[in-house]
Short mmCIF file of C-alpha atoms in Angstrom, two decimals:
data_model
loop_
_atom_site.label_atom_id
_atom_site.label_comp_id
_atom_site.label_asym_id
_atom_site.label_seq_id
_atom_site.Cartn_x
_atom_site.Cartn_y
_atom_site.Cartn_z
CA MET A 1113 -87.81 23.89 7.85
CA SER A 1114 -85.20 25.81 9.81
CA THR A 1115 -84.25 22.60 11.60
CA SER A 1116 -83.56 20.87 8.25
CA ARG A 1117 -81.38 23.77 7.08
CA ASN A 1118 -79.37 23.71 10.30
CA ARG A 1119 -78.64 20.02 9.86
CA SER A 1120 -77.45 20.65 6.27
CA ARG A 1121 -75.15 23.43 7.45
CA ARG A 1122 -73.66 21.19 10.12
CA ARG A 1123 -72.98 18.46 7.49
CA VAL A 1124 -70.88 20.74 5.25
CA PRO A 1125 -68.04 21.37 7.78
CA VAL A 1126 -67.96 17.67 8.57
CA VAL A 1127 -67.56 16.78 4.91
CA VAL A 1128 -64.90 19.46 4.47
CA ALA A 1129 -63.06 18.18 7.53
CA ALA A 1130 -63.16 14.63 6.19
CA ALA A 1131 -61.80 15.77 2.82
CA GLY A 1132 -59.04 17.75 4.56
CA ALA A 1133 -58.05 14.72 6.64
CA ALA A 1134 -57.82 12.58 3.52
CA LEU A 1135 -55.65 15.22 1.82
CA ALA A 1136 -53.36 15.41 4.86
CA MET A 1137 -52.96 11.62 4.85
CA ALA A 1138 -52.00 11.73 1.14
CA VAL A 1139 -49.36 14.42 1.77
CA LEU A 1140 -47.87 12.47 4.65
CA ALA A 1141 -47.69 9.31 2.54
CA ALA A 1142 -45.79 11.15 -0.19
CA CYS A 1143 -43.20 12.41 2.33
CA GLY A 1144 -42.76 9.09 4.12
CA PRO A 1145 -39.82 6.65 3.80
CA GLN A 1146 -39.27 5.00 0.46
CA ASP A 1147 -40.13 1.38 -0.11
CA THR A 1148 -37.22 -0.80 0.88
CA GLY A 1149 -38.54 -3.84 -0.94
CA ALA A 1150 -39.11 -5.77 2.29
CA ASP A 1151 -42.87 -5.67 1.86
CA HIS A 1152 -44.63 -4.42 -1.27
CA LYS A 1153 -48.17 -4.41 0.25
CA PRO A 1154 -49.51 -0.98 1.38
CA PRO A 1155 -50.03 -0.86 5.16
CA ALA A 1156 -53.66 -0.80 6.37
CA THR A 1157 -54.87 2.22 8.35
CA THR A 1158 -57.41 2.34 11.17
CA SER A 1159 -59.54 5.25 12.20
CA ALA A 1160 -59.62 6.52 15.77
CA GLY A 1161 -63.33 7.52 15.63
CA PRO A 1162 -66.49 7.50 13.49
CA THR A 1163 -66.40 9.20 10.13
CA THR A 1164 -69.27 10.89 8.37
CA PRO A 1165 -70.27 9.01 5.20
CA ALA A 1166 -69.07 10.60 1.99
CA THR A 1167 -71.44 12.83 0.06
CA GLY A 1168 -71.65 13.45 -3.63
CA ASP A 1169 -69.08 16.25 -3.26
CA ALA A 1170 -66.44 13.82 -1.91
CA ASP A 1171 -63.84 12.19 -4.16
CA PRO A 1172 -65.49 8.95 -5.35
CA THR A 1173 -62.10 7.20 -5.27
CA THR A 1174 -61.78 7.85 -1.54
CA VAL A 1175 -63.16 5.01 0.58
CA PRO A 1176 -64.11 6.11 4.11
CA PRO A 1177 -62.47 4.05 6.83
CA THR A 1178 -64.69 1.88 8.99
CA THR A 1179 -64.69 1.42 12.72
CA ALA A 1180 -64.68 -2.06 14.18
CA PRO A 1181 -67.66 -2.86 16.43
CA ALA A 1182 -67.09 -2.69 20.16
CA GLY A 1183 -65.60 -5.85 21.59
CA THR A 1184 -64.02 -6.85 18.26
CA PRO A 1185 -60.22 -6.86 18.27
CA SER A 1186 -58.91 -4.23 15.89
CA ALA A 1187 -56.82 -5.54 13.00
CA THR A 1188 -53.34 -4.14 12.81
CA THR A 1189 -50.92 -4.45 9.95
CA THR A 1190 -47.29 -4.99 10.84
CA THR A 1191 -44.52 -4.72 8.31
CA PRO A 1192 -42.71 -8.05 8.55
CA SER A 1193 -39.04 -7.82 9.32
CA ALA A 1194 -36.60 -9.02 6.70
CA ASP A 1195 -35.97 -12.74 6.73
CA PRO A 1196 -32.63 -13.21 8.53
CA THR A 1197 -31.73 -15.88 5.99
CA THR A 1198 -31.76 -13.27 3.19
CA LYS A 1199 -29.18 -10.99 4.83
CA ALA A 1200 -25.93 -10.60 2.95
CA PRO A 1201 -23.15 -12.60 4.60
CA ALA A 1202 -20.79 -10.50 6.66
CA LYS A 1203 -17.43 -9.94 5.02
CA PRO A 1204 -14.49 -11.42 6.91
CA PRO A 1205 -12.33 -8.75 8.54
CA VAL A 1206 -9.25 -7.80 6.55
CA GLU A 1207 -6.12 -8.87 8.36
CA GLN A 1208 -3.64 -6.11 9.03
CA ALA A 1209 -0.30 -6.69 7.34
CA VAL A 1210 2.66 -7.42 9.60
CA MET A 1211 5.06 -6.71 6.71
CA LYS A 1212 4.44 -5.33 3.23
CA VAL A 1213 6.15 -3.72 0.24
CA GLY A 1214 8.30 -0.77 1.25
CA ALA A 1215 9.15 -2.06 4.73
CA SER A 1216 12.78 -2.23 5.79
CA SER A 1217 13.74 -4.03 9.00
CA SER A 1218 15.50 -6.98 10.59
CA GLN A 1219 12.17 -8.80 10.59
CA VAL A 1220 12.03 -8.52 6.79
CA ARG A 1221 15.53 -9.98 6.63
CA GLU A 1222 14.32 -12.90 8.77
CA LEU A 1223 11.30 -13.30 6.46
CA GLN A 1224 13.60 -13.53 3.45
CA ALA A 1225 15.87 -16.06 5.17
CA ARG A 1226 12.88 -18.25 6.13
CA LEU A 1227 11.54 -18.10 2.57
CA GLY A 1228 15.04 -19.05 1.44
CA GLN A 1229 14.88 -22.20 3.58
CA LEU A 1230 11.83 -23.23 1.53
CA HIS A 1231 13.63 -22.34 -1.74
CA LEU A 1232 11.21 -19.51 -2.43
CA PHE A 1233 13.75 -16.68 -2.09
CA SER A 1234 17.05 -17.30 -3.86
CA ARG A 1235 18.73 -13.96 -3.20
CA THR A 1236 20.82 -12.67 -0.35
CA PRO A 1237 18.56 -11.28 2.43
CA THR A 1238 18.62 -7.49 2.36
CA GLY A 1239 16.01 -6.51 4.95
CA TYR A 1240 14.09 -4.55 2.30
CA TYR A 1241 10.60 -5.68 1.23
CA GLY A 1242 10.62 -5.23 -2.54
CA THR A 1243 8.80 -6.87 -5.44
CA VAL A 1244 10.99 -9.98 -5.34
CA THR A 1245 10.01 -10.58 -1.70
CA GLN A 1246 6.36 -9.79 -2.53
CA HIS A 1247 6.29 -12.49 -5.24
CA ALA A 1248 7.96 -15.01 -2.94
CA VAL A 1249 5.34 -14.34 -0.23
CA SER A 1250 2.49 -14.71 -2.77
CA ASP A 1251 3.96 -18.03 -3.89
CA PHE A 1252 4.10 -19.25 -0.28
CA GLN A 1253 0.51 -18.14 0.37
CA GLU A 1254 -0.82 -19.93 -2.72
CA ARG A 1255 0.95 -23.16 -1.76
CA HIS A 1256 -0.62 -23.15 1.70
CA ALA A 1257 -4.18 -22.03 0.88
CA LEU A 1258 -3.71 -18.57 2.36
CA SER A 1259 -5.06 -15.34 0.93
CA SER A 1260 -2.56 -14.44 -1.79
CA THR A 1261 -1.96 -10.76 -1.09
CA GLY A 1262 1.82 -10.56 -1.28
CA SER A 1263 1.79 -8.95 2.17
CA VAL A 1264 2.60 -10.88 5.34
CA SER A 1265 -0.41 -11.17 7.66
CA LYS A 1266 -0.34 -12.73 11.12
CA ALA A 1267 -1.65 -15.99 9.65
CA THR A 1268 1.04 -16.03 6.95
CA TRP A 1269 3.82 -15.24 9.42
CA SER A 1270 2.61 -17.90 11.84
CA LYS A 1271 2.44 -20.53 9.09
CA LEU A 1272 5.90 -19.65 7.76
CA ARG A 1273 7.45 -19.81 11.23
CA SER A 1274 5.88 -23.22 11.86
CA LEU A 1275 7.48 -24.62 8.70
CA THR A 1276 10.96 -23.15 9.15
CA HIS A 1277 13.63 -22.78 11.83
CA GLN A 1278 15.11 -19.65 13.32
CA PRO A 1279 17.61 -18.42 10.71
CA THR A 1280 21.29 -18.60 11.64
CA HIS A 1281 23.58 -15.59 11.35
CA LYS A 1282 25.05 -17.08 8.18
CA GLU A 1283 21.56 -17.41 6.67
CA LEU A 1284 20.73 -13.83 7.60
CA TYR A 1285 24.11 -12.43 6.48
CA PRO A 1286 25.62 -14.85 3.97
CA PRO A 1287 29.16 -13.98 2.85
CA VAL A 1288 29.23 -12.13 -0.45
CA PRO A 1289 31.95 -13.43 -2.77
CA ALA A 1290 34.48 -10.79 -3.67
CA LYS A 1291 33.99 -9.44 -7.16
CA PRO A 1292 37.06 -8.60 -9.22
CA ALA A 1293 37.47 -4.88 -9.61
CA GLY A 1294 38.39 -5.15 -13.26
CA LYS A 1295 40.94 -2.98 -14.93
CA LEU A 1296 41.40 0.32 -13.13
CA ASP A 1297 41.48 3.56 -15.08
CA ALA A 1298 44.89 5.27 -15.05
CA ARG A 1299 43.31 8.32 -13.34
CA CYS A 1300 42.48 6.10 -10.33
CA MET A 1301 46.10 5.21 -9.61
CA THR A 1302 47.00 8.35 -7.69
CA GLY A 1303 45.45 9.94 -4.62
CA ARG A 1304 42.12 8.97 -3.07
CA THR A 1305 39.62 7.90 -5.73
CA LEU A 1306 36.18 6.46 -6.12
CA CYS A 1307 36.97 4.43 -9.24
CA ILE A 1308 33.71 3.47 -10.97
CA SER A 1309 33.69 1.08 -13.94
CA LYS A 1310 30.59 0.84 -16.13
CA THR A 1311 32.03 -2.24 -17.81
CA SER A 1312 32.34 -4.38 -14.66
CA ARG A 1313 29.62 -2.43 -12.80
CA THR A 1314 31.84 -2.01 -9.77
CA LEU A 1315 33.02 0.79 -7.53
CA SER A 1316 36.55 0.45 -6.13
CA TRP A 1317 37.79 2.63 -3.32
CA VAL A 1318 41.43 3.20 -4.29
CA VAL A 1319 44.03 4.96 -2.16
CA ASN A 1320 47.42 5.62 -3.78
CA GLY A 1321 46.90 2.85 -6.32
CA LYS A 1322 45.79 0.20 -3.78
CA VAL A 1323 42.21 -1.11 -3.78
CA GLN A 1324 40.70 -0.84 -0.29
CA ALA A 1325 37.20 -2.11 -1.10
CA THR A 1326 35.04 -3.11 -4.09
CA MET A 1327 31.26 -3.20 -4.35
CA ASP A 1328 28.51 -3.69 -6.96
CA VAL A 1329 26.95 -0.58 -8.46
CA ARG A 1330 24.05 0.30 -10.75
CA PHE A 1331 23.74 3.30 -13.07
CA GLY A 1332 21.10 5.49 -14.71
CA SER A 1333 18.94 4.39 -17.63
CA GLN A 1334 19.42 5.52 -21.23
CA TYR A 1335 17.10 8.44 -20.52
CA THR A 1336 18.92 9.50 -17.34
CA PRO A 1337 22.50 8.31 -17.91
CA THR A 1338 25.27 8.55 -15.36
CA ARG A 1339 27.85 11.03 -16.60
CA GLU A 1340 31.38 9.82 -17.31
CA GLY A 1341 34.60 11.67 -16.59
CA LEU A 1342 36.77 12.96 -13.78
CA PHE A 1343 34.92 14.64 -10.90
CA HIS A 1344 35.42 15.40 -7.20
CA VAL A 1345 33.18 14.84 -4.18
CA ASN A 1346 31.66 18.27 -3.54
CA SER A 1347 29.31 17.40 -0.65
CA LYS A 1348 28.09 14.54 1.56
CA SER A 1349 24.68 13.86 3.11
CA ARG A 1350 24.15 10.85 5.37
CA ASP A 1351 20.32 10.89 5.37
CA HIS A 1352 19.64 12.64 2.09
CA VAL A 1353 16.20 12.70 0.42
CA SER A 1354 15.87 13.69 -3.24
CA THR A 1355 14.18 17.07 -3.69
CA ILE A 1356 13.18 16.08 -7.23
CA TYR A 1357 11.96 12.49 -6.84
CA HIS A 1358 11.34 12.57 -3.05
CA THR A 1359 13.13 9.25 -2.59
CA SER A 1360 15.64 8.28 0.06
CA MET A 1361 19.35 8.56 -0.86
CA PRO A 1362 21.26 7.45 2.26
CA TYR A 1363 25.02 7.98 2.43
CA ALA A 1364 25.00 10.29 -0.58
CA MET A 1365 28.34 11.57 -1.90
CA PHE A 1366 27.65 14.14 -4.65
CA PHE A 1367 30.12 14.56 -7.48
CA SER A 1368 28.30 16.05 -10.52
CA GLY A 1369 25.27 18.27 -10.05
CA GLY A 1370 22.54 16.07 -8.55
CA GLN A 1371 24.38 12.83 -9.32
CA ALA A 1372 25.86 11.02 -6.34
CA VAL A 1373 27.11 7.69 -5.09
CA HIS A 1374 24.54 6.45 -2.54
CA TYR A 1375 22.86 3.39 -1.04
CA SER A 1376 19.74 2.13 -2.85
CA SER A 1377 17.23 -0.18 -1.17
CA ASP A 1378 15.61 -0.72 -4.57
CA PHE A 1379 18.92 -1.98 -5.98
CA ALA A 1380 19.25 -4.25 -2.96
CA ALA A 1381 15.78 -5.69 -3.60
CA ARG A 1382 15.54 -5.81 -7.41
CA GLY A 1383 19.14 -5.85 -8.53
CA TYR A 1384 19.78 -4.84 -12.13
CA ALA A 1385 16.09 -5.12 -13.04
CA GLY A 1386 15.84 -1.39 -12.30
CA ALA A 1387 17.98 1.70 -12.81
CA SER A 1388 18.75 5.01 -11.12
CA HIS A 1389 18.01 8.53 -12.31
CA GLY A 1390 21.69 9.06 -13.01
CA CYS A 1391 23.22 8.32 -9.62
CA VAL A 1392 25.61 5.48 -8.83
CA ASN A 1393 23.61 3.04 -6.68
CA VAL A 1394 25.26 0.75 -4.12
CA ARG A 1395 23.30 -2.21 -2.68
CA ASP A 1396 25.66 -3.27 0.10
CA LYS A 1397 24.59 -1.05 2.98
CA ALA A 1398 27.36 -2.12 5.35
CA ALA A 1399 30.02 -1.45 2.69
CA ILE A 1400 28.79 2.03 1.77
CA THR A 1401 28.33 2.98 5.42
CA LYS A 1402 32.02 2.34 5.97
CA LEU A 1403 32.96 4.03 2.68
CA PHE A 1404 30.93 7.13 3.55
CA ASP A 1405 32.94 7.56 6.75
CA GLU A 1406 36.25 7.28 4.88
CA VAL A 1407 35.58 9.47 1.84
CA ARG A 1408 36.31 13.18 2.18
CA VAL A 1409 35.00 16.19 0.29
CA GLY A 1410 37.51 16.82 -2.50
CA ASP A 1411 38.35 13.13 -3.17
CA LYS A 1412 38.36 12.14 -6.85
CA VAL A 1413 35.53 10.34 -8.63
CA VAL A 1414 36.31 8.64 -11.92
CA VAL A 1415 33.46 7.17 -13.99
CA TYR A 1416 34.58 5.28 -17.07
CA TRP A 1417 33.96 2.31 -19.38
#
């Protein structure tokens, strides 16, 4: 009788241990990696040793694992690796741009001259990569089955060079026809004057009634108009940057508050399609560089219609 009771007592810890092991396995499964969709079948588990059969106290939904007989190879379940044919195709590397919008260099000038040889760029090369150059590059890329980004990649540059010749100096720096200065305001006829006509959109550098140089200019929009009247150059700044708009204003000659005569790369690239914030823009960099060196603080500025 005592022997039977001892056997019953020994069975209880075994059953408890089996139930605890099953609970531990359930907890571990809940904390494991999520299903990646590679295999939706639950992996089979194998037991390392014999397990006591379940009693009436055990969870009836729990099936005790079995042990394979000696000499029988144990079955293992391996999660199959993803089929290499189902992998997403690798994206081609993005080519780094050699030239893009905002660039300003002699290489950009060469780009514009080469595009001009193919009749894709009809303006005078400026060396500034603006929207006009961007559209010309996109046109070239579309015609030659290249990625139409508007930026010049190595492939685009190589293709363009193969279809064009090295630009001559005349192609890079074509002569700009002289533009008539128009009728000068009477206030421009004495002393040293920056004589600026809104009618002809020109700036004439006049010394004692004689025109020394004339260049194209652009003015502010209707919301930021360029003021008219008689002013004087009050300061000069060769490498000025606007503290309001944070844009470059090279060769700035201030004459009325924040309004100045200065070089504009945007004017050089887009012409009269844009406008300034009130300043007098010049697009001929060589001309304004020379003018900046000649103009003195105190010289007159006349803006008129």
